[in-house]
Coordinates of C-alpha atoms and ligand atoms in Angstrom, one line a residue:
X3 CA 2.5 55.5 19.1
X4 CA 3.1 52.5 16.7
X5 CA 1.9 53.7 13.3
X6 CA 3.2 50.6 11.6
X7 CA 2.3 47.9 14.1
X8 CA -1.1 49.0 14.7
X9 CA -1.9 48.1 11.1
X10 CA -0.7 44.4 11.7
X11 CA -2.4 41.3 12.7
X12 CA -0.8 41.1 16.2
X13 CA -2.4 41.5 19.7
X14 CA -2.7 45.4 20.4
X15 CA -2.1 46.8 24.1
X16 CA -5.8 47.9 24.2
X17 CA -6.9 44.1 23.9
X18 CA -4.6 43.0 26.7
X19 CA -7.0 41.4 29.2
X20 CA -10.0 41.2 27.1
X21 CA -10.7 37.7 27.6
X22 CA -13.8 37.4 25.1
X23 CA -11.2 37.3 22.3
X24 CA -10.4 33.9 21.2
X25 CA -7.0 32.1 21.2
X26 CA -5.7 31.4 17.6
X27 CA -5.1 33.1 14.4
X28 CA -6.5 37.1 14.4
X29 CA -6.9 37.0 10.6
X30 CA -8.1 33.9 8.4
X31 CA -5.5 33.0 5.5
X32 CA -6.6 34.8 2.1
X33 CA -6.6 32.7 -1.0
X34 CA -3.0 32.3 -2.5
X35 CA -4.3 34.0 -5.7
X36 CA -4.9 37.2 -3.5
X37 CA -1.4 37.3 -2.2
X38 CA 0.4 40.5 -3.8
X39 CA 2.7 39.0 -6.7
X40 CA 5.1 41.7 -6.8
X41 CA 7.6 42.8 -4.2
X42 CA 6.7 46.2 -2.1
X43 CA 8.2 49.4 -3.2
X44 CA 11.5 50.4 -1.7
X45 CA 12.4 54.3 -1.8
X46 CA 13.9 54.6 -5.2
X47 CA 17.7 54.5 -4.3
X48 CA 17.4 50.8 -3.1
X49 CA 16.4 47.5 -4.5
X50 CA 15.6 43.8 -3.4
X51 CA 17.9 41.3 -3.4
X52 CA 17.6 37.4 -2.5
X53 CA 20.6 36.4 -0.3
X54 CA 22.1 33.0 -1.3
X55 CA 23.7 31.9 2.0
X56 CA 25.3 29.0 -0.1
X57 CA 27.3 31.6 -1.9
X58 CA 30.5 32.3 0.1
X59 CA 30.4 35.9 -1.2
X60 CA 26.9 36.8 -0.3
X61 CA 27.2 35.1 3.1
X62 CA 30.1 37.3 3.6
X63 CA 28.2 40.2 2.7
X64 CA 25.6 39.5 5.3
X65 CA 28.1 39.0 8.0
X66 CA 29.8 42.3 7.1
X67 CA 26.4 44.1 7.4
X68 CA 25.5 42.4 10.5
X69 CA 29.2 42.6 12.3
X70 CA 28.8 46.4 11.7
X71 CA 25.2 47.1 12.4
X72 CA 23.2 44.5 14.3
X73 CA 22.1 44.4 17.9
X74 CA 23.8 46.3 20.6
X75 CA 23.2 46.5 24.4
X76 CA 21.6 49.8 25.6
X77 CA 25.0 51.6 26.3
X78 CA 26.8 50.3 22.9
X79 CA 29.3 48.5 24.6
X80 CA 28.8 45.2 22.8
X81 CA 27.6 44.1 19.4
X82 CA 26.3 40.6 18.5
X83 CA 28.9 39.1 15.9
X84 CA 27.2 36.0 14.7
X85 CA 30.0 34.1 12.4
X86 CA 29.2 32.8 8.9
X87 CA 29.2 29.4 9.8
X88 CA 26.5 30.4 12.4
X89 CA 24.4 32.3 10.0
X90 CA 24.4 29.1 7.4
X91 CA 23.2 27.0 10.1
X92 CA 20.5 29.3 11.5
X93 CA 19.3 30.1 8.0
X94 CA 19.4 26.5 6.1
X95 CA 17.2 24.2 8.4
X96 CA 15.1 21.6 6.9
X97 CA 12.8 23.0 4.5
X98 CA 14.1 26.4 4.3
X99 CA 13.1 28.8 1.4
X100 CA 15.8 30.8 -0.1
X101 CA 13.2 33.6 -1.1
X102 CA 13.1 34.4 2.5
X103 CA 16.6 35.6 3.0
X104 CA 15.8 39.1 2.0
X105 CA 18.5 41.9 1.4
X106 CA 18.3 45.6 0.3
X107 CA 21.0 47.0 -1.8
X108 CA 21.9 50.5 -2.8
X109 CA 21.3 50.5 -6.6
X110 CA 24.2 52.4 -7.7
X111 CA 26.7 50.9 -5.7
X112 CA 25.1 47.3 -5.0
X113 CA 26.3 47.4 -1.3
X114 CA 24.0 45.5 1.0
X115 CA 22.4 47.9 3.5
X116 CA 19.6 45.9 5.1
X117 CA 18.5 42.6 5.8
X118 CA 15.7 40.4 7.3
X119 CA 15.2 36.5 7.2
X120 CA 12.7 33.7 8.1
X121 CA 13.0 30.0 8.3
X122 CA 10.0 27.6 8.5
X123 CA 9.3 25.8 12.0
X124 CA 6.6 24.0 13.3
X125 CA 5.6 25.7 17.0
X126 CA 3.0 24.2 19.1
X127 CA 0.9 26.8 21.0
X128 CA -0.8 24.9 23.7
X129 CA -2.5 22.0 22.0
X130 CA -2.0 23.4 18.3
X131 CA 0.8 22.8 16.2
X132 CA 1.1 25.7 13.9
X133 CA 3.5 26.2 11.0
X134 CA 5.2 29.4 11.3
X135 CA 8.0 31.3 9.9
X136 CA 10.8 32.3 12.5
X137 CA 12.0 35.9 11.7
X138 CA 15.3 37.1 12.7
X139 CA 18.3 39.1 11.6
X140 CA 16.3 42.4 10.9
X141 CA 19.0 44.8 10.2
X142 CA 19.1 48.2 8.8
X143 CA 22.6 50.1 8.2
X144 CA 23.3 52.7 10.7
X145 CA 23.3 55.5 8.4
X146 CA 19.8 54.5 7.0
X147 CA 17.9 54.5 10.4
X148 CA 14.5 55.9 11.1
X149 CA 13.5 56.3 7.3
X150 CA 10.9 53.6 7.8
X151 CA 12.7 50.9 5.9
X152 CA 11.9 48.1 8.5
X153 CA 8.1 48.3 8.1
X154 CA 8.6 47.6 4.3
X155 CA 11.0 45.0 4.8
X156 CA 8.7 43.1 7.4
X157 CA 5.8 43.5 4.8
X158 CA 7.9 42.0 2.2
X159 CA 9.1 39.0 4.4
X160 CA 5.3 38.6 5.3
X161 CA 4.4 38.4 1.6
X162 CA 7.0 35.8 0.8
X163 CA 5.9 33.7 3.9
X164 CA 2.2 34.2 2.7
X165 CA 3.7 33.1 -0.9
X166 CA 4.4 29.6 0.8
X167 CA 0.9 29.6 2.3
X168 CA 2.2 30.2 5.9
X169 CA 0.2 32.7 7.9
X170 CA 1.8 32.9 11.3
X171 CA 5.4 33.9 12.7
X172 CA 7.3 33.9 15.9
X173 CA 9.9 36.5 16.7
X174 CA 11.8 38.0 19.7
X175 CA 13.2 41.4 20.3
X176 CA 14.8 43.6 22.9
X177 CA 12.3 46.2 22.5
X178 CA 8.6 46.3 23.4
X179 CA 6.3 46.1 20.4
X180 CA 2.6 45.3 20.2
X181 CA 2.3 42.9 22.2
X182 CA 4.7 40.3 24.0
X183 CA 3.5 36.8 24.4
X184 CA 6.2 36.7 27.3
X185 CA 9.0 38.6 28.5
X186 CA 12.2 37.2 29.7
X187 CA 15.3 38.0 31.6
X188 CA 18.7 37.4 30.4
X189 CA 21.2 35.9 33.1
X190 CA 25.0 35.7 32.9
X191 CA 27.4 33.5 34.5
X192 CA 31.0 34.7 34.6
X193 CA 33.4 32.2 33.3
X194 CA 36.3 34.6 32.8
X195 CA 35.5 37.3 35.3
X196 CA 38.7 39.0 34.8
X197 CA 38.3 39.8 31.2
X198 CA 34.5 40.5 31.8
X199 CA 35.3 43.3 34.3
X200 CA 38.2 44.6 32.2
X201 CA 35.8 45.2 29.1
X202 CA 32.9 46.4 31.3
X203 CA 30.6 43.5 30.9
X204 CA 30.6 43.2 34.5
X205 CA 31.7 44.9 37.6
X206 CA 33.7 44.1 40.7
X207 CA 31.0 43.4 43.5
X208 CA 30.9 45.5 46.5
X209 CA 33.5 44.6 49.0
X210 CA 35.0 42.0 46.5
X211 CA 38.6 41.9 45.2
X212 CA 39.5 40.7 41.8
X213 CA 41.4 37.5 43.6
X214 CA 38.1 36.7 45.3
X215 CA 36.0 37.3 42.2
X216 CA 38.1 34.8 40.3
X217 CA 37.9 32.3 43.1
X218 CA 34.1 32.6 43.3
X219 CA 33.6 31.7 39.7
X220 CA 36.3 28.8 39.6
X221 CA 34.8 25.5 38.0
X222 CA 36.4 22.0 38.2
X223 CA 38.6 21.0 35.5
X224 CA 36.5 18.1 34.3
X225 CA 32.8 17.4 34.3
X226 CA 31.4 15.4 37.1
X227 CA 28.4 13.3 35.6
X228 CA 29.3 9.7 34.8
X229 CA 28.2 9.0 31.3
X230 CA 28.4 12.7 30.4
X231 CA 29.5 12.9 26.6
X232 CA 29.1 15.0 23.3
X233 CA 26.0 14.1 21.1
X234 CA 26.5 12.2 18.1
X235 CA 24.4 11.2 15.0
X236 CA 23.5 8.0 16.1
X237 CA 21.9 9.6 19.3
X238 CA 19.3 11.8 17.2
X239 CA 16.4 9.2 17.6
X240 CA 17.0 9.0 21.4
X241 CA 17.5 12.8 21.8
X242 CA 14.4 13.5 19.6
X243 CA 12.3 11.1 21.9
X244 CA 13.6 12.8 25.1
X245 CA 13.3 16.3 24.0
X246 CA 9.8 15.9 22.5
X247 CA 8.5 14.3 25.8
X248 CA 10.3 17.3 27.6
X249 CA 8.8 20.3 25.7
X250 CA 5.1 18.7 26.0
X251 CA 4.9 20.5 29.2
X252 CA 5.4 24.2 27.9
X253 CA 2.6 26.6 26.4
X254 CA 4.7 27.3 23.3
X255 CA 7.4 25.2 22.1
X256 CA 8.8 23.8 18.8
X257 CA 7.8 20.6 17.4
X258 CA 10.9 18.8 16.4
X259 CA 11.1 15.7 14.6
X260 CA 14.3 13.8 13.9
X261 CA 15.3 16.1 10.9
X262 CA 15.1 19.1 13.0
X263 CA 17.3 17.6 15.9
X264 CA 19.8 16.4 13.6
X265 CA 20.0 20.1 12.0
X266 CA 19.5 22.0 15.3
X267 CA 21.1 20.1 18.0
X268 CA 23.8 18.0 16.4
X269 CA 27.2 19.7 17.4
X270 CA 28.8 21.8 15.1
X271 CA 32.3 23.1 15.7
X272 CA 32.0 26.9 16.8
X273 CA 28.3 26.9 16.5
X274 CA 26.1 24.5 18.4
X275 CA 27.6 22.3 21.4
X276 CA 25.3 19.3 22.5
X277 CA 26.0 16.9 25.3
X278 CA 24.1 13.9 27.0
X279 CA 24.3 11.5 29.6
X280 CA 24.3 7.9 28.6
X281 CA 23.3 5.4 31.5
X282 CA 26.3 2.9 31.9
X283 CA 23.8 0.0 32.7
X284 CA 21.1 0.5 30.1
X285 CA 22.6 2.8 27.5
X286 CA 19.6 5.0 27.7
X287 CA 19.8 8.8 27.2
X288 CA 18.6 10.3 30.1
X289 CA 19.7 14.2 30.1
X290 CA 20.7 16.2 27.5
X291 CA 21.9 20.0 27.6
X292 CA 23.3 22.3 24.7
X293 CA 24.3 25.8 24.1
X294 CA 25.2 27.8 20.8
X295 CA 28.4 30.1 20.3
X296 CA 27.5 33.8 19.8
X297 CA 30.7 36.2 20.4
X298 CA 30.1 39.9 20.6
X299 CA 32.5 42.5 19.4
X300 CA 33.7 44.7 22.1
X301 CA 33.4 48.2 20.8
X302 CA 36.3 50.5 21.8
X303 CA 38.5 48.3 24.2
X304 CA 42.2 48.6 23.7
X305 CA 42.9 45.1 24.9
X306 CA 40.3 43.0 23.9
X307 CA 38.1 43.0 20.4
X308 CA 35.7 39.9 21.1
X309 CA 33.7 38.5 24.0
X310 CA 32.9 34.8 23.6
X311 CA 29.6 33.9 24.8
X312 CA 27.8 30.7 24.9
X313 CA 23.9 30.7 25.0
X314 CA 21.7 28.2 26.7
X315 CA 19.8 26.5 24.2
X316 CA 17.6 23.4 25.1
X317 CA 18.3 21.2 28.2
X318 CA 16.4 18.2 29.5
X319 CA 17.1 16.2 32.8
X320 CA 15.3 13.3 33.8
X321 CA 18.0 11.4 35.9
X322 CA 20.8 13.9 36.4
X323 CA 19.7 16.9 38.7
X324 CA 19.5 19.8 36.4
X325 CA 21.9 21.9 38.5
X326 CA 24.8 19.2 38.1
X327 CA 23.8 18.7 34.2
X328 CA 24.1 22.8 33.6
X329 CA 27.4 22.8 36.2
X330 CA 28.8 20.4 33.7
X331 CA 27.8 22.5 30.8
X332 CA 29.5 25.4 32.5
X333 CA 32.6 23.2 32.9
X334 CA 32.8 22.3 29.1
X335 CA 32.1 26.0 28.1
X336 CA 34.9 27.0 30.4
X337 CA 37.3 24.2 28.7
X338 CA 36.3 25.6 25.5
X339 CA 37.5 29.0 26.5
X340 CA 34.2 30.8 26.6
X341 CA 34.2 34.1 28.6
X342 CA 30.5 34.0 29.8
X343 CA 27.6 31.7 29.9
X344 CA 24.3 33.3 29.0
X345 CA 20.8 32.0 29.7
X346 CA 17.2 33.2 29.7
X347 CA 14.8 32.3 32.5
X348 CA 12.7 30.1 30.1
X349 CA 11.7 26.6 30.6
X350 CA 13.0 25.3 34.2
X351 CA 16.3 27.7 34.0
X352 CA 14.8 29.3 37.0
X353 CA 15.8 26.4 39.0
X354 CA 19.5 26.6 38.4
X355 CA 20.2 30.1 37.7
X356 CA 21.1 31.5 41.2
X357 CA 22.5 28.4 42.6
X358 CA 25.1 28.3 39.7
X359 CA 26.0 31.9 40.2
X360 CA 24.1 33.5 37.2
X361 CA 23.4 37.2 37.9
X362 CA 20.6 39.0 36.0
X363 CA 21.6 41.0 33.1
X364 CA 20.5 44.6 32.1
X365 CA 18.6 43.0 28.9
X366 CA 15.3 41.6 28.5
X367 CA 14.0 39.5 25.6
X368 CA 10.3 39.9 24.4
X369 CA 8.7 37.0 22.6
X370 CA 6.1 37.8 19.9
X371 CA 3.6 35.9 17.5
X372 CA 2.2 37.4 14.4
X373 CA -1.2 36.6 13.7
X374 CA -1.7 34.5 16.5
X375 CA -3.5 35.8 19.7
X376 CA -2.9 33.9 23.2
X377 CA -5.5 34.3 25.7
X378 CA -2.9 35.5 28.4
X379 CA 0.5 36.8 28.6
X380 CA 2.7 33.9 29.4
X381 CA 5.3 33.4 32.3
X382 CA 9.0 33.0 31.1
X383 CA 8.7 29.4 32.5
X384 CA 5.8 28.5 30.4
X385 CA 8.0 29.3 27.3
X386 CA 9.8 26.3 25.7
X387 CA 11.2 28.1 22.6
X388 CA 14.6 29.7 22.1
X389 CA 15.2 31.6 19.1
X390 CA 18.8 32.4 18.1
Ligands
NHW130 S1 15.4 41.6 16.9 C1 16.6 42.6 16.3 C2 16.2 43.6 15.4 N1 17.5 44.2 14.9 C3 18.3 45.2 15.5 O1 17.9 45.6 16.6 C4 19.5 45.7 14.9 C5 19.9 47.1 15.2 N2 18.9 48.0 14.6 C6 18.4 48.1 13.6 O2 19.0 47.6 12.3 C7 15.3 40.0 16.1 C8 17.2 48.9 13.3 O3 17.1 49.7 14.4 C9 15.9 48.1 12.8 C10 14.8 49.1 12.8 C11 16.0 47.4 11.6 C12 15.4 47.0 14.0 N3 11.2 44.3 15.5 O4 12.8 51.5 9.6 P1 12.5 52.3 11.0 C13 14.5 40.2 14.9 O5 15.0 40.5 13.7 C14 9.4 49.2 14.4 C15 9.9 44.6 14.9 O6 12.3 53.8 10.9 P2 14.8 51.6 12.1 C16 13.0 40.0 14.9 C17 9.4 50.1 15.3 O7 8.4 50.0 16.2 N4 9.7 45.8 14.6 O8 13.4 51.9 12.3 C18 12.4 40.8 13.8 C19 8.6 51.1 14.2 O9 7.2 50.8 13.9 P3 5.9 51.6 14.7 C20 10.6 46.8 14.9 O10 15.4 51.8 13.5 C21 10.9 40.8 13.7 C22 9.4 50.9 12.9 O11 9.9 49.3 13.1 C23 11.8 46.5 15.7 O12 15.5 52.3 11.1 C24 10.3 41.7 12.8 C25 10.4 52.1 12.7 O13 10.9 51.7 11.4 C26 12.1 45.1 15.7 N5 13.3 44.7 16.3 O14 14.7 49.9 11.6 C27 8.8 41.4 12.8 N6 12.6 47.5 15.8 O15 4.9 50.8 14.5 C28 8.5 40.3 12.0 C29 11.9 48.7 15.4 O16 6.3 51.5 16.3 C30 6.8 40.1 11.9 N7 10.6 48.2 14.9 O17 6.1 52.9 14.1 C31 6.3 38.8 11.3 C32 6.5 38.8 9.9 C33 6.2 37.6 9.1 C34 4.8 37.3 9.2 C35 4.5 36.0 8.4 C36 3.0 35.8 8.5
EN5_131 C1 17.1 38.1 18.8 N1 17.5 36.8 18.5 O1 21.1 43.9 26.2 C2 17.7 38.8 19.7 N2 22.4 42.3 26.2 O2 21.5 41.1 29.6 C3 17.5 40.2 19.7 N3 24.0 42.8 29.4 O3 24.5 41.4 27.7 C4 17.4 40.9 21.1 N4 24.9 47.7 28.9 O4 24.2 42.7 32.0 C5 18.4 41.1 21.8 N5 26.2 42.3 32.2 C6 18.1 41.8 23.1 C7 19.5 41.8 24.0 C8 20.5 42.8 23.5 C9 21.9 42.7 24.0 C10 21.8 42.9 25.6 C11 22.4 42.3 27.7 C12 21.6 41.0 28.4 C13 23.8 42.0 28.2 C14 25.4 42.6 29.9 C15 26.4 43.8 29.5 C16 25.9 45.1 30.0 C17 26.8 46.1 29.3 C18 26.3 47.5 29.7 C19 25.2 42.5 31.4 C20 26.2 42.2 33.4 C21 26.8 40.8 34.0 C22 27.0 40.4 35.4 C23 27.9 39.0 35.5 C24 28.0 38.9 37.0 C25 26.6 38.5 37.5 C26 25.7 39.8 37.4 C27 25.6 40.3 36.2

């Protein structure tokens, strides 16, 4: 069934439910001197390249590859269109390794035809903080699919992660692989229902007219929570405390320090938006919400080429009810001209999705750990981790 994944240190389907297996690393680290020093062999037309995301030219090549060949929905109507600024942000967090931004080129033409990345992260699994690689942006050009290039790329990124003495990884995918630590549902909240229906992202409900639908999804013009404002640099220490305290309750969550919060959560135009609630009396930061910008290309529509989507990222409520906080997030997303607000049913998101008129999508997202076994499959509400 899974000729490649069967050979890897990941939970195997046959072991699901075997409670005698311990939680933790599946294989011990090997001495660094035993890590293979040379890159894996690619089929002879291709060569490895390290992609320097500081270089405008390389960043553009990556952007073009992903724009034309990255993830699509099951009916091939939409394709993720990560912006260059987003890719730079996603791939250069604190402590990143340039060697983990791996491309494959055609030797003769130097055309970039495949890509895979890792970034370092501290991820807590139950009580253990584990240094991991977060693997993302695995992409093989459409014309080179099913040639078993992906396993070679995965082995090569694994080797380069091992070279940094890191032995675990976290990743998500829309496909089922051996074996998910958890499975989440995507939910969607229409902000611009007319456009969503016009492009086939959503459908007019039974016994619904366009004007009733538009009315159903109307939002106030301005946010309602007093003290709701954009996050600023001086908020980093308070937001870090708030978020660290909140993420404690989840079985799998990032272990963010102030540097991480500054990188991952400080607003960056067109990439990441973060808002918080500051108490008027105490100036305490009591609540926080954030979303990232990930448009999708609309494939083959006469009238529209891009769907502007916001994705729920990390949210924390201690004083403001989460429903009200997220309604304010929807209001700012609408002000910023997003067409849809997407969220997974992770953390406490279940408590606002239905009330705020999100509907379940046709996509699922599976979470995976490499070389780390968990005793059980987790409920999505036990996940405190969002990957981009
Ligand atoms: S998920 C998004 C992945 N990208 C896309 O879906 C873009 C569109 N598709 C493609 O570009 C986010 C190709 O279809 C890809 C596969 C490249 C996906 N993850 O080359 P072959 C991520 O980036 C297995 C893992 O012939 P292909 C996360 C498949 O099961 N494995 O296929 C990435 C089969 O193995 P099997 C995947 O269609 C996490 C083998 O690849 C996969 O031409 C990576 C077939 O290869 C996926 N999404 O190319 C793992 N899709 O055993 C990181 C397919 O079943 C692990 N496969 O025979 C950790 C590494 C670091 C460890 C550090 C200690
Ligand atoms: C790694 N970081 O399938 C990510 N998206 O539901 C890689 N569906 O947008 C893994 N098919 O349901 C990504 N509209 C896995 C996801 C790949 C992309 C994907 C799904 C998620 C999606 C939309 C469009 C479907 C188009 C036809 C969808 C329904 C929305 C509707 C709005 C009104 C209320 C009910 C729901």
